[in-house]
Structure formats: C-alpha cells, structure tokens
Coordinates of C-alpha atoms in Angstrom, one line a residue:
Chain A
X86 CA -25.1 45.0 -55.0
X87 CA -21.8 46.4 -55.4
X88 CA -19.0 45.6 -57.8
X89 CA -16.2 43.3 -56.6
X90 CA -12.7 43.9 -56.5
X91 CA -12.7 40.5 -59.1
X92 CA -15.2 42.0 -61.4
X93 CA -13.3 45.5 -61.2
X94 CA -9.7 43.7 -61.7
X95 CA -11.7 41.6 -65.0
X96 CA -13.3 44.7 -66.9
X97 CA -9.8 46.8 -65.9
X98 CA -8.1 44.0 -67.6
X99 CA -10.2 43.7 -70.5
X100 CA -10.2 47.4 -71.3
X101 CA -6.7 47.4 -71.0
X102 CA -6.6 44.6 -73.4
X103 CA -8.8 46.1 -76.0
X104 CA -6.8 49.2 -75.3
X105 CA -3.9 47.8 -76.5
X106 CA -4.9 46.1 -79.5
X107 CA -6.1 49.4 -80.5
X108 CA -2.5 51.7 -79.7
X109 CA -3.7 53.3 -77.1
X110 CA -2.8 54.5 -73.5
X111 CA -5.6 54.8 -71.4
X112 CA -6.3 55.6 -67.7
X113 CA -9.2 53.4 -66.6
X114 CA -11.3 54.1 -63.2
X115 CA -13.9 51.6 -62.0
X116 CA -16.4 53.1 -59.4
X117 CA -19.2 51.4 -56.9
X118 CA -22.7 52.0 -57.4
X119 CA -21.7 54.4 -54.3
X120 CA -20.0 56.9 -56.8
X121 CA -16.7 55.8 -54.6
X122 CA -13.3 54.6 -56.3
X123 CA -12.8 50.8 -56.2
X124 CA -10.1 50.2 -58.8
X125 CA -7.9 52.7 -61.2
X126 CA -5.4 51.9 -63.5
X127 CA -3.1 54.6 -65.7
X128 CA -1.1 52.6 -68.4
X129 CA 2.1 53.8 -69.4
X130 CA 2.5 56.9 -71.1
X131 CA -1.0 57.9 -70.5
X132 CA -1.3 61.9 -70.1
X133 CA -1.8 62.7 -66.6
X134 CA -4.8 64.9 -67.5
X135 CA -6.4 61.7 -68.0
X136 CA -6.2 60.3 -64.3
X137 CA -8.8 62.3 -63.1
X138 CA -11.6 62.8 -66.8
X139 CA -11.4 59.1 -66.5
X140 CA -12.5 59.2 -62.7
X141 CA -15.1 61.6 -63.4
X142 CA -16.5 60.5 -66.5
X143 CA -17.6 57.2 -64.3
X144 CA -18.7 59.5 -61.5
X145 CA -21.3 61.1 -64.0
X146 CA -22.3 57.7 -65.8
X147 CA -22.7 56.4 -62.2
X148 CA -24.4 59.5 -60.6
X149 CA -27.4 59.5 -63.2
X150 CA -27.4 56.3 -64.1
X151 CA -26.8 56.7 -68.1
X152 CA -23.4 57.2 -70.1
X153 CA -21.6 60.7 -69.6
X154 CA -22.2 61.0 -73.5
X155 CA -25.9 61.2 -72.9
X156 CA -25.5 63.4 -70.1
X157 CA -23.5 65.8 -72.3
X158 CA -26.2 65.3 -75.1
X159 CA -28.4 67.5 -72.4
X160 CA -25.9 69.6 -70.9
X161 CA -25.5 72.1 -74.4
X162 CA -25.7 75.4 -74.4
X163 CA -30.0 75.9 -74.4
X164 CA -30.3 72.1 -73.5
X165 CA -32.2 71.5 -70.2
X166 CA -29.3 70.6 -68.6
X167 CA -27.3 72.9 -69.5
X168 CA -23.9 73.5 -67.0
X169 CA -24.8 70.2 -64.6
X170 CA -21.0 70.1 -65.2
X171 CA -20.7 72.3 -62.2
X172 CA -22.6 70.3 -59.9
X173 CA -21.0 67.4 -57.8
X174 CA -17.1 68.8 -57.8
X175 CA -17.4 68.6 -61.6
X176 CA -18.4 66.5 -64.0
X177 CA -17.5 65.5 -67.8
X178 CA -19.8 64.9 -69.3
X179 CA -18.2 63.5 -73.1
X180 CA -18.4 60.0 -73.8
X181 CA -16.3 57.3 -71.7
X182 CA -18.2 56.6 -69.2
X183 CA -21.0 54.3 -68.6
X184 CA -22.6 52.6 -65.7
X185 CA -22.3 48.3 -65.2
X186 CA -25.5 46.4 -64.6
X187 CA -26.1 43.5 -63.3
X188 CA -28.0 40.1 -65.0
X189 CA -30.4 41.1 -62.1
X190 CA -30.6 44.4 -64.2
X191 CA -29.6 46.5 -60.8
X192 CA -26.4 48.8 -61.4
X193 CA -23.7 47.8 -59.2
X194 CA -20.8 50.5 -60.4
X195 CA -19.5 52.7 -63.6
X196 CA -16.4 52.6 -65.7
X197 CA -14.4 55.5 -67.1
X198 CA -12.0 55.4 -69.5
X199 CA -10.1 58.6 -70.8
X200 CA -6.6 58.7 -73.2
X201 CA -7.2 58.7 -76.6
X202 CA -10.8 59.9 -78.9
X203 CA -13.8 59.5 -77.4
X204 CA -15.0 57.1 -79.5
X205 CA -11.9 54.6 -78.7
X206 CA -12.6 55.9 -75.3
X207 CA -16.1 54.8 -75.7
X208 CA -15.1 51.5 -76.9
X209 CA -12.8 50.6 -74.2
X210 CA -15.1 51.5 -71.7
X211 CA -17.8 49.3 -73.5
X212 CA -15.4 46.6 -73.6
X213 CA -14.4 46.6 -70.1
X214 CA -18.1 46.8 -68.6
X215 CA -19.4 44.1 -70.6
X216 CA -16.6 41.7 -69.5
X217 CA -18.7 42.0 -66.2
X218 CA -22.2 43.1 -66.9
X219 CA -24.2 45.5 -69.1
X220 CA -24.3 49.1 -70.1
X221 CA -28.3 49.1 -69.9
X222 CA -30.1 50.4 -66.6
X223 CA -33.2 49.5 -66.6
X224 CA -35.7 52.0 -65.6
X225 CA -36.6 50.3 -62.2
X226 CA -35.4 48.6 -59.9
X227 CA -31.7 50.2 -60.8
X228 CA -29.8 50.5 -57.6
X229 CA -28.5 47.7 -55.6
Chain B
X225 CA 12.6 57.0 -63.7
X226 CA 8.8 56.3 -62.3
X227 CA 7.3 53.5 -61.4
X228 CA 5.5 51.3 -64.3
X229 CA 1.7 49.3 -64.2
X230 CA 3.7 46.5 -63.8
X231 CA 5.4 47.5 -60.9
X232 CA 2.5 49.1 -59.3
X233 CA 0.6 46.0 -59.5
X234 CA 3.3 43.8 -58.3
X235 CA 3.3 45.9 -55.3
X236 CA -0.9 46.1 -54.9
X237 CA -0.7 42.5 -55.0
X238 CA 1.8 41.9 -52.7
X239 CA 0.0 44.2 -50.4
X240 CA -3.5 42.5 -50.6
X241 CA -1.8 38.8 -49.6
X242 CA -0.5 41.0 -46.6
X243 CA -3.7 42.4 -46.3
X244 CA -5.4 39.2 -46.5
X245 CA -2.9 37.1 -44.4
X246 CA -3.0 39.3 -40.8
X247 CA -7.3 39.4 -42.1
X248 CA -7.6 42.9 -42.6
X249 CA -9.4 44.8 -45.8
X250 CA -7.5 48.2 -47.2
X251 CA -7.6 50.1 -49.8
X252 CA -4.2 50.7 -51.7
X253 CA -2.9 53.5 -53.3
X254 CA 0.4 53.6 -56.0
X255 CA 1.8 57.1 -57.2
X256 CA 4.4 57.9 -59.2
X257 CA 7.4 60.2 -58.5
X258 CA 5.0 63.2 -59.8
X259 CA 1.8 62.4 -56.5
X260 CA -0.3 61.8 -59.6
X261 CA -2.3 58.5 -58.9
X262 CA -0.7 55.0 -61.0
X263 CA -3.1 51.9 -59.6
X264 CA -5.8 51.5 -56.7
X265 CA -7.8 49.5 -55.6
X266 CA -9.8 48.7 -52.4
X267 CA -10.7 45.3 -51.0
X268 CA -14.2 44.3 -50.3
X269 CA -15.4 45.9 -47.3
X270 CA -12.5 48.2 -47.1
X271 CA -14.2 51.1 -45.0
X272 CA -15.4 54.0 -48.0
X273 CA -13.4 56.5 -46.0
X274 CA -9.5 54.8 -46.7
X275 CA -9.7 55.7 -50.1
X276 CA -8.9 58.8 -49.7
X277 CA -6.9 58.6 -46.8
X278 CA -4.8 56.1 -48.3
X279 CA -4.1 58.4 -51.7
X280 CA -3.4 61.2 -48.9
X281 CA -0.7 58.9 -47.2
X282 CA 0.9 58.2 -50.1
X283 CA 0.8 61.7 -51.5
X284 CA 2.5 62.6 -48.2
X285 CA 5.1 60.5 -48.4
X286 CA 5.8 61.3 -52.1
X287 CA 5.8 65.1 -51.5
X288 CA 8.1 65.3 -48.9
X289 CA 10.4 61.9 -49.7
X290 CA 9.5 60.6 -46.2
X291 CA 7.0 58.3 -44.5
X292 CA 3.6 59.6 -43.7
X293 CA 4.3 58.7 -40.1
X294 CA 7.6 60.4 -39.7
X295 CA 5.9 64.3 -41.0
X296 CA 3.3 63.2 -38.3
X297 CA 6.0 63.0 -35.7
X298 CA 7.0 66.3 -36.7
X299 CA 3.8 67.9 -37.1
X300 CA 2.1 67.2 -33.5
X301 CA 1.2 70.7 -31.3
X302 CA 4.5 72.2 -30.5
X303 CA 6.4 70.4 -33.1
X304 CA 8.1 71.9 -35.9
X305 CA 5.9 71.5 -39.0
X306 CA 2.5 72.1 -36.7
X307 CA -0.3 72.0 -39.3
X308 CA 1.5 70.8 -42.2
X309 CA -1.5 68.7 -43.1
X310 CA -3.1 71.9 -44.7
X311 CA -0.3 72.2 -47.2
X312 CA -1.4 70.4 -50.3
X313 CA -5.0 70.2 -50.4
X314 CA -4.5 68.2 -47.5
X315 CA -1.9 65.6 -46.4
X316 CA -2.5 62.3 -43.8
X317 CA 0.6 62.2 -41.6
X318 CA 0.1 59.1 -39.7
X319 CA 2.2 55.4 -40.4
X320 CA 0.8 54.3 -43.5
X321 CA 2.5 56.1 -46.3
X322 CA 5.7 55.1 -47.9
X323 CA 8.0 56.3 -50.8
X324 CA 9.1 53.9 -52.9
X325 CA 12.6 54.2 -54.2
X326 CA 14.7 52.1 -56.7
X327 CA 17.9 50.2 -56.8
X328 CA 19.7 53.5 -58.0
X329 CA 17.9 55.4 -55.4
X330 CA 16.0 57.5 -57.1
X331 CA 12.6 57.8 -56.0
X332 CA 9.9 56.7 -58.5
X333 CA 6.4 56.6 -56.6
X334 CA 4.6 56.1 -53.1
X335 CA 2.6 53.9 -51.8
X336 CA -0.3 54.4 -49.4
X337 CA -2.4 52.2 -47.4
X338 CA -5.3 52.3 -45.0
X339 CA -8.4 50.2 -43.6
X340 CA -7.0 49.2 -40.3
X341 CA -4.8 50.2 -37.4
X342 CA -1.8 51.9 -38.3
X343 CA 0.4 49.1 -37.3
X344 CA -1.5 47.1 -40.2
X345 CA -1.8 49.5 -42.4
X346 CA 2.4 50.3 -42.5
X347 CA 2.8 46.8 -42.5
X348 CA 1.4 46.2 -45.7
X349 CA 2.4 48.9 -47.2
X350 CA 5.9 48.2 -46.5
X351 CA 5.0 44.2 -47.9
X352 CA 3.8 46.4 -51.0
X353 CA 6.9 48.7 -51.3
X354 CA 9.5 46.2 -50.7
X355 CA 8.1 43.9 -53.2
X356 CA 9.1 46.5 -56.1
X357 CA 12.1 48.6 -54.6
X358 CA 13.0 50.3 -50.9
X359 CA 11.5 52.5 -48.6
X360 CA 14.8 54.6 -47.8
X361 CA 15.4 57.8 -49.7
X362 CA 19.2 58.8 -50.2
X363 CA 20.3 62.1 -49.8
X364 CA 20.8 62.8 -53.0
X365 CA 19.9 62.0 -55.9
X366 CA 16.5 61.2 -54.5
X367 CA 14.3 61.7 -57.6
X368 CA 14.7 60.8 -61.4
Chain C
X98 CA 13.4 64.5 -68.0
X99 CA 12.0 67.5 -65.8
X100 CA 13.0 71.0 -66.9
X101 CA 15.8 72.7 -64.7
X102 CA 16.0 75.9 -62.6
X103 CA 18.4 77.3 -65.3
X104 CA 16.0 76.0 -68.6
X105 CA 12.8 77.9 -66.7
X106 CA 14.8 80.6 -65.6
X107 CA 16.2 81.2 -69.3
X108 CA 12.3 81.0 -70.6
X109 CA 10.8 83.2 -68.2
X110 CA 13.6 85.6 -69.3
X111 CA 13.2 85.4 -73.1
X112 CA 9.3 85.2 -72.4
X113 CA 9.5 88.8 -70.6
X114 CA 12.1 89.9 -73.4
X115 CA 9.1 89.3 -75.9
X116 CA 6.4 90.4 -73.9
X117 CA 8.3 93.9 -73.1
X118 CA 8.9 94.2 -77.2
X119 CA 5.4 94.0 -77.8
X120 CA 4.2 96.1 -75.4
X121 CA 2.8 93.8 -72.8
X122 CA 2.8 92.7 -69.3
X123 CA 2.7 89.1 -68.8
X124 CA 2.2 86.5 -66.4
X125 CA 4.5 83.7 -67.2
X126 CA 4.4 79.8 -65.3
X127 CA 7.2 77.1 -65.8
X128 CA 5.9 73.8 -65.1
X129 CA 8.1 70.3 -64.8
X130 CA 5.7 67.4 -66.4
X131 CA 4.3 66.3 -63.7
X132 CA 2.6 69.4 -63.9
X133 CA 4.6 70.8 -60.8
X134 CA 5.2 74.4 -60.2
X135 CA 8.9 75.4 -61.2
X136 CA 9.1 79.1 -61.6
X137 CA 6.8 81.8 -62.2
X138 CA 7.3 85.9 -62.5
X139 CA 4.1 88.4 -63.0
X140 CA 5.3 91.7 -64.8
X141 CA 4.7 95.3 -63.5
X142 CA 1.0 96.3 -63.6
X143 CA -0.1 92.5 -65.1
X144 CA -3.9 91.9 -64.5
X145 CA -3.9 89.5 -60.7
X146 CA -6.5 87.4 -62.6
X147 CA -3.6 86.2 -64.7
X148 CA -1.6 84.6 -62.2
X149 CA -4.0 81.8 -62.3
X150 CA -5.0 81.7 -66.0
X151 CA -1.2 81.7 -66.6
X152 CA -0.6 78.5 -64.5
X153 CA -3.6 76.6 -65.7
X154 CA -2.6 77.1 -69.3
X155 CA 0.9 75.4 -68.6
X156 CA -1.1 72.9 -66.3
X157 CA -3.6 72.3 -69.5
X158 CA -1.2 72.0 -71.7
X159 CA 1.7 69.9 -69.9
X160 CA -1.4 67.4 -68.8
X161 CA -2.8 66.4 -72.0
X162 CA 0.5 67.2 -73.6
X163 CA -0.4 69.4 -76.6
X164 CA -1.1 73.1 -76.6
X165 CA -3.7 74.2 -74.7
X166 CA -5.7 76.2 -77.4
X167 CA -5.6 72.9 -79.8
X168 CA -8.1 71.6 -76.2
X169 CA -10.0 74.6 -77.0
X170 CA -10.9 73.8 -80.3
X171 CA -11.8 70.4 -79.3
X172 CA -14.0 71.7 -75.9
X173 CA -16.7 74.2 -78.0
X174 CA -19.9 73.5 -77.4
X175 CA -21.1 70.6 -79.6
X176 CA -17.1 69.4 -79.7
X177 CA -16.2 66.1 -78.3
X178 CA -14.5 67.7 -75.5
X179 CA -17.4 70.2 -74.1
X180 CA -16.9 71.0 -70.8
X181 CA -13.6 69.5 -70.2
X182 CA -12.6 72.6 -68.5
X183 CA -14.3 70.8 -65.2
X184 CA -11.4 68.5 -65.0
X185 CA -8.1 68.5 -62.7
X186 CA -9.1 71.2 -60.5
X187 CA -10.0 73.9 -63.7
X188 CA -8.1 73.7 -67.2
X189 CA -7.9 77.0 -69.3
X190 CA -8.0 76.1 -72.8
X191 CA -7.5 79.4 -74.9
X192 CA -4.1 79.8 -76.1
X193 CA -1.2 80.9 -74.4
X194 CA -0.3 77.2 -72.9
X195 CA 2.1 75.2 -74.8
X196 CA 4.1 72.0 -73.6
X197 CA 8.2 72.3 -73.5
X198 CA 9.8 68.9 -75.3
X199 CA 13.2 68.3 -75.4
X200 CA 15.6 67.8 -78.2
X201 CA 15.1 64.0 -77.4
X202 CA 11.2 64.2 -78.0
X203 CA 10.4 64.0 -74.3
X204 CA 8.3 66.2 -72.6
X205 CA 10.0 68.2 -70.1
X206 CA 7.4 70.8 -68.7
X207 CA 5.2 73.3 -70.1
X208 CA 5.0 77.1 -70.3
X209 CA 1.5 79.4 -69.7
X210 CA 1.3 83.2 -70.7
X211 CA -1.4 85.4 -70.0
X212 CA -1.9 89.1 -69.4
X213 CA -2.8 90.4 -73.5
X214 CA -4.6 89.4 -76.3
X215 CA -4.6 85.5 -77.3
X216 CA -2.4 85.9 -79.9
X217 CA 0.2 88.2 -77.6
X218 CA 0.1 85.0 -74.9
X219 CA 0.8 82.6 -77.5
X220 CA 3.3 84.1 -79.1
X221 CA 5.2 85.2 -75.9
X222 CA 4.8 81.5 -74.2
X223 CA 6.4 80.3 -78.1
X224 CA 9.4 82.7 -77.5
X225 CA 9.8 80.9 -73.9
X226 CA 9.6 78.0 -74.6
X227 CA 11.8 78.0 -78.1
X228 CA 14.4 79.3 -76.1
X229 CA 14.8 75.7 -74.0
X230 CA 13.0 73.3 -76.7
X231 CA 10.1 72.8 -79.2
X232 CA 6.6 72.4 -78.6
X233 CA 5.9 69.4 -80.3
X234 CA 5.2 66.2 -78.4
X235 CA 6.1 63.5 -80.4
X236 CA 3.5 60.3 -80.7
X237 CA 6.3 58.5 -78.6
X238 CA 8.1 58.2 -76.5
X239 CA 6.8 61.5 -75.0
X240 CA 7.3 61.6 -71.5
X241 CA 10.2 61.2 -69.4
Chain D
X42 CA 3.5 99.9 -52.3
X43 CA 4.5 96.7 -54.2
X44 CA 7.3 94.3 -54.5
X45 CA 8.6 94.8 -58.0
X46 CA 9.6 92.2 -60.4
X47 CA 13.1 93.8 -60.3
X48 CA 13.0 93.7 -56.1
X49 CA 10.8 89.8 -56.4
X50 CA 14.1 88.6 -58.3
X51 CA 16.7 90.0 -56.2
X52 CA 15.5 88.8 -52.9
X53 CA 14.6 85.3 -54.8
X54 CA 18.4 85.0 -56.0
X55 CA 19.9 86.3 -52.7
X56 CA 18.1 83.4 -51.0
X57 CA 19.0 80.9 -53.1
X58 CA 22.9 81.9 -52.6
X59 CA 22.1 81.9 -49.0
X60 CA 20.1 77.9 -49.9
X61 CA 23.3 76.7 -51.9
X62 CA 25.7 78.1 -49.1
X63 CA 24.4 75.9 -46.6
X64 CA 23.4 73.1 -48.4
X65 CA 20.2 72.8 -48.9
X66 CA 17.0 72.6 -51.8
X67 CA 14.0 75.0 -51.6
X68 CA 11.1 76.8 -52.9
X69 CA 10.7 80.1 -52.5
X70 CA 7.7 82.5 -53.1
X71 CA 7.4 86.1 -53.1
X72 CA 3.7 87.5 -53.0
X73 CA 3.0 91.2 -53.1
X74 CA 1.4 93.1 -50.4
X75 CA -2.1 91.8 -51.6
X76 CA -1.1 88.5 -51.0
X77 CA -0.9 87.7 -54.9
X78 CA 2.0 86.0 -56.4
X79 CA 4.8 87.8 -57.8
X80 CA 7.7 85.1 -58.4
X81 CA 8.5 81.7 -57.5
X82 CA 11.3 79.2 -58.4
X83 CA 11.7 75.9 -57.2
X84 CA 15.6 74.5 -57.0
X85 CA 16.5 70.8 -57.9
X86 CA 15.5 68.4 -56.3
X87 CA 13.2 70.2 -53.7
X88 CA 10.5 68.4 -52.4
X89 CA 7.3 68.9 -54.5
X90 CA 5.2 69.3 -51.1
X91 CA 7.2 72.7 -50.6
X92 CA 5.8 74.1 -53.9
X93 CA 2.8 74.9 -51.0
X94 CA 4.2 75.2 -48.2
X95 CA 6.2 78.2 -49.6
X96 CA 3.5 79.5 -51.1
X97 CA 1.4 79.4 -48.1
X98 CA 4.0 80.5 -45.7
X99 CA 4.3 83.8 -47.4
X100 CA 0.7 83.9 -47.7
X101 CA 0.7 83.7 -44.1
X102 CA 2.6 86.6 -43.0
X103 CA 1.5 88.2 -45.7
X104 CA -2.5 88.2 -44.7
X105 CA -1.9 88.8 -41.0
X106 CA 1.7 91.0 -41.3
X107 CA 3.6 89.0 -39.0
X108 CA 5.8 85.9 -39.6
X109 CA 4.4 82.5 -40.1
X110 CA 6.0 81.3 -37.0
X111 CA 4.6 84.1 -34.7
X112 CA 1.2 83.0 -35.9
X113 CA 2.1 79.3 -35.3
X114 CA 3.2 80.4 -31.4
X115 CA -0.6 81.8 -31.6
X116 CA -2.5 78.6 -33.0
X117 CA -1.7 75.7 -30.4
X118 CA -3.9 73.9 -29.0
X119 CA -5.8 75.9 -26.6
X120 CA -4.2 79.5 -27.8
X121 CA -5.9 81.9 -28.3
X122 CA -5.9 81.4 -32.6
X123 CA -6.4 77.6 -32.2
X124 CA -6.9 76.1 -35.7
X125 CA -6.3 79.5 -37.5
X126 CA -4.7 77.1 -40.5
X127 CA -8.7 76.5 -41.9
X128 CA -9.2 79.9 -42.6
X129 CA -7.4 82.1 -46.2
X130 CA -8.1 78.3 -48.0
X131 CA -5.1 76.9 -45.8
X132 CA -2.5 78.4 -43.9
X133 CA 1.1 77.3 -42.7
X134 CA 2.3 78.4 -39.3
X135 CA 5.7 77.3 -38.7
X136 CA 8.6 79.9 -39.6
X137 CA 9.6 80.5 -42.9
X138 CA 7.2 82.9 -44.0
X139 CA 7.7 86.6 -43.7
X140 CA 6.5 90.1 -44.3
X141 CA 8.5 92.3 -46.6
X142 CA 8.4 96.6 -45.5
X143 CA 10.1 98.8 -47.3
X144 CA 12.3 101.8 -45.4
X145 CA 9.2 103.9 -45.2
X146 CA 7.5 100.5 -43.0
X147 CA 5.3 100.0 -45.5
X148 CA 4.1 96.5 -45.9
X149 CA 5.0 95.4 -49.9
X150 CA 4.8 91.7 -49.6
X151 CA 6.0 88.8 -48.2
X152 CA 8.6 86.0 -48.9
X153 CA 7.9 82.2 -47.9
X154 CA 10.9 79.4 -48.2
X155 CA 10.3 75.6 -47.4
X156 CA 13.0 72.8 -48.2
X157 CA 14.9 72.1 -45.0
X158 CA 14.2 72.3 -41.8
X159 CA 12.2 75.4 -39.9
X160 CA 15.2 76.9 -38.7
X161 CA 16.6 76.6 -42.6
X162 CA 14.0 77.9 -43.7
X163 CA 13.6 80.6 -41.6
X164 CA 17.5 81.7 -42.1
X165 CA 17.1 81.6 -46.0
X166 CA 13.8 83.6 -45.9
X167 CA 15.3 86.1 -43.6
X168 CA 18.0 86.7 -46.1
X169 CA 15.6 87.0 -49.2
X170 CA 13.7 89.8 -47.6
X171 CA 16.8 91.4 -46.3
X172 CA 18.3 91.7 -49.6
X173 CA 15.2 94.5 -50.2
X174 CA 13.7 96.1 -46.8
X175 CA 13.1 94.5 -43.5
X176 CA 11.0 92.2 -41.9
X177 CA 9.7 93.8 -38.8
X178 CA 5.8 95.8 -39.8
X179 CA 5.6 98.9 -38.0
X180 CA 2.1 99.4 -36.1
X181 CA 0.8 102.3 -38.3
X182 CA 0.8 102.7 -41.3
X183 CA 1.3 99.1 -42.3
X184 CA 0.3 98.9 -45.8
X185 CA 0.5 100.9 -49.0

C-alpha cells in the first residue's frame, strides 16, 4: 500500500496550512513507502537549504520505519548508531520527519518537513501525516 | 523574478488534466530560475524511474535557457555539445523539458516532465508551461 | 537580486586585500543566491583542500541564509541540528561563510573564506562581503 | 610550474574583453596544472549550466594535456576513447577547454570557457591562454 497522489496533495496542504498559521516557510516532501518522491512543495521564501533536509529527513523516517528524531537519538557520538548519517546518500537524522501509517497499521510513505525549528518542523510534519494516517508503525506487519 | 507555489501548481495541475486527458501517468517537475526544485509530484503509476528524469529535464532546460530536446539535438555523436549530459551531475536532453518565461521575458523556472513517449511527455509539459507564462527565451534579458 | 560580476569582483578584491594584511593565503568563493558559482580566486601557496571548504561555506551559508558558523553551533553533537552537514551534497559549518544582503535587505549571494585559522576566514569573508553589503538577512523579505 | 593568481586574472580578463567584443556571456575557469581551481568568474547573464561545463572543459585538457575538443574527436562512438566522459567524475569533450604552457613548454594549467557556441568558446579560450603562454604541450617535459 502506497500513498496516493490525493493523500500526498491532503497532508502537503495541511502542513502548509498549519505552517502558515504558525509564520513559517517550509519545504514539505512526501515520500512512498518505496523511499521514492511522490510530492514536494517549497513555499515562498523558504531557504533553499531546506529543499533537500526536508527530502531526506522523510527518506530516513521512511528507511527505518520511525521518526528521523529517533534515529538521531541513536546516531550520537558513542550511541550504537553512531554516523548511519553516511549511509544511503546521507541522511538527517533531526526531527521532521516521520513515516504515515495506514488504519490497516501498514506504512504506506513518510513526510519531511524542514524551514523553521525543529520542533515547528516536528509539528508540521505531524500535522500533515495525520491529515492522512498515523505516525505509529506497528511492529509487524509494517510494509505494504 | 521566480516563479511562486501558486504558479507552480497552476502549471502541475494543468499538466495532470493533460496528462490525464491523452491517459498517460507522469511525474512533474517545477524549478525556479535558480534549478533548485519548487513543486512535484507524480501520478499514480507514474514509472519510479521519471522522477528523476523529469527533475533532470527540467534542470536542463533551466540551465541552458533552452528545451531539453533542442541540447539533445545538439549533443548527438558528432554534434557540437557531444556528451553534454555529464555536465551538471547529469542532464536528460531529450523533448520533455521546458523553461518557463514571463510576460517581461525574463525566465523564472522550468518545467520537466516524463512517464511516456516523448511526444506526451513535451506535450504536457508545454500544457503546464503555457498555463503560467511562455516557453520562448528572449535574447536578452532572459533571467530576473 | 543576484550579485554582479563587478560586486564579486570588488569582494574577492577587498577579501585578498585583508587576507594579505594579515598574513594569509585565502581561498575566497562568490556565490549568487541561488547558491550558483560567480567568482572564485585561490591565493599563492593556499592549501588545495580549501578550494572546496571555501565554496561550501558560501554554499552553507547562502542556503540557509545566515552565517555558516551560527549552523555550526546549532549541528554539535547533542544540538538540534547534528549531522546536518549530510545535506545538499556536504555543508561546512565552521566559520568563514557569511551571506551578502543588500542595502534593500535582500539576499544577494554569499561569500566563503578558508585557508587560516577560523577567526582569519571569518574575518577576511567580513571584509568581502562589507565591501558590497551587510551580512544580515533580515526576517523578510530576504530573498530576491 | 603554476598558474599564478596574478597570470589566472590576466588571462580571465583578456577573455572576457575578447567575450564582450563579440557579444557574447560566459564562464570561464582557470585550474592549475594539477587540475585544481585557481579562478573563476561567471559574466551576466550566462547560463548557470556553464558554471560546469567550464569548469570541466578545463579539467579536461588539463588531465589529458590536450584540448577538450581533440579528446572529443577521440571519444565517438566507436573511437578509440568511446565514453571517455565517465571517467575524472565527468568530463566535457567539445572545444573550449585548453592547456596553458609556459615558454619553457611546461604545462601550468588550463583554461575552460562555455557560454556560446563551441566555436565561441573555443575563440575566447584561445585568447585567455594566449594572453600568458601558449596552448600547444610539447611531448617532453610536459609538466612542472
């Protein structure tokens, strides 16, 4: 189960919303469960650097299954996953990106969102996947 | 001047009814004036492989002020720019990528599309371009 | 607004003007705000490794549009930025990258220094880019 | 035996009298003998995809100490350097790029211009390097 260009256009519009009614500019990427772009939007005035830590933060939510914040929880210097950042064309692993689940509790994509702090990166990003689906993968089945 | 969210997804949406009229399923790529990436998305069962080839037509015809199609003409064996497609961490140089310039000529983004032959694919991305601005860059000034 | 020939020209120059007051020898990049190359001179006898730190500096700094040690601060281990480095194709985030804004408050470009201590590339890339601008991006509007 | 800074700028502002005479916008690049960047400007309005193709023209004749075009003659389909482009991270072929000797025929860099067409780019490239040695490598010794 994949996400579909409707559910991508509906959590892209609703992050953009809550984007908005929080002053910021954000770039917004919204992946398959594939790892493989389906929808990107950069609103105006959003830094450029942000095009691509959006993209990657939902590669890393999607790749692993769990938020890039959690990822980069295990990724410090002396964690056990220290560096992962260097594996699959890069990574980022700070918070703003987390993986969409289904009701059927199978992930079918991830969302990225990068252009202001994380934590109002965070919430967009939460805001957006919910308008479609859940943040939660469950521990099995999780892939579509 | 570059183009806005607004226009960029004037022009995706013009390009999916093309898309969807002659039955064919692309992905779409809008960059501004800079090659850096504005809007995308790709229709349901767009093949995985057009996303990049349709950012890499569009790139191509923002980086040169030109459509993809007319460097490929130029850049066959024998021809003058032979091999141009390793410029630029790689540039698609067949029909499918078109700048997208504004009423005072200026160039402000690019549009790329992909997912079916090349006939389709610079049909809709003309559909997508023309909805927003031209496809003809003046001599000068060409960018804003 | 994109910086001219004749602003990058006139930065590089008071750049190396510093950098030969102080002793050093610099590798200095000029970049518009798309983060495009404009002009770039290595000094006698500067280290080859700073032809690239130089340019990912300005790159750093133009893309998230503040300077690019203030990303450093934010990218320590434990910061909310760790490992941001891993984004658009390598970042440098020590100092010696500051963004170029015009008397208008838009961004026009960026300058990176590197080839001495920290503090030599910071204050070096200041002098260049005082001589064309500040290095303040305003909140908005901030781009051209 | 290097290109200097002092030699990098005069051969970069003789071509870009020799651009503005006849009309035209480029990028030129001037790499050292070890194929590292010395100086670079890019005039208005030059295409952005030049930025590369400059720089990898000169890297070009630079790495195989013959202009890019001579390589280009080599690297058709079915010669005897067919796809010689993948190799150095990306080479251009066509003319424009050149090797820099001094008057003792020592190899001290290379200059690469892209803007116009080949023949353009060739004629302003040939008057950059020009301005500070020749352009022809002598079998033995070539390099410093």
């Amino acid at each position: 189960m994949q996400v579909s260009l409707s559910e991508a256009q509906q959590a892209i519009a609703a992050a953009i919303s809550e984007a908005e009614r929080i002053g910021t500019r954000m770039c917004i990427a919204i992946l398959d469960s594939g790892a493989n772009l389906k929808a990107f939007v950069r609103m105006e005035d959003a830094h450029l650097g942000c095009i691509d830590v959006a993209t990657k933060k939902a590669k890393s939510a999607c790749l692993f299954g769990m938020p890039s914040g959690e990822i980069g929880k295990l990724s410090q210097p002396s964690g056990p996953l220290f560096g992962i950042e260097h594996s699959n064309a890069g990574l980022i692993t700070f918070p703003g990106g987390l993986p969409i689940v289904n009701r059927d509790g199978e992930l079918i994509g991830a969302i990225g969102v990068s252009g202001s702090t994380v934590d109002n990166d965070l919430r967009v990003a939460t805001v957006g996947a919910m308008a479609i689906g859940s943040t939660e993968v469950p521990e099995h089945p999780w892939r579509s």
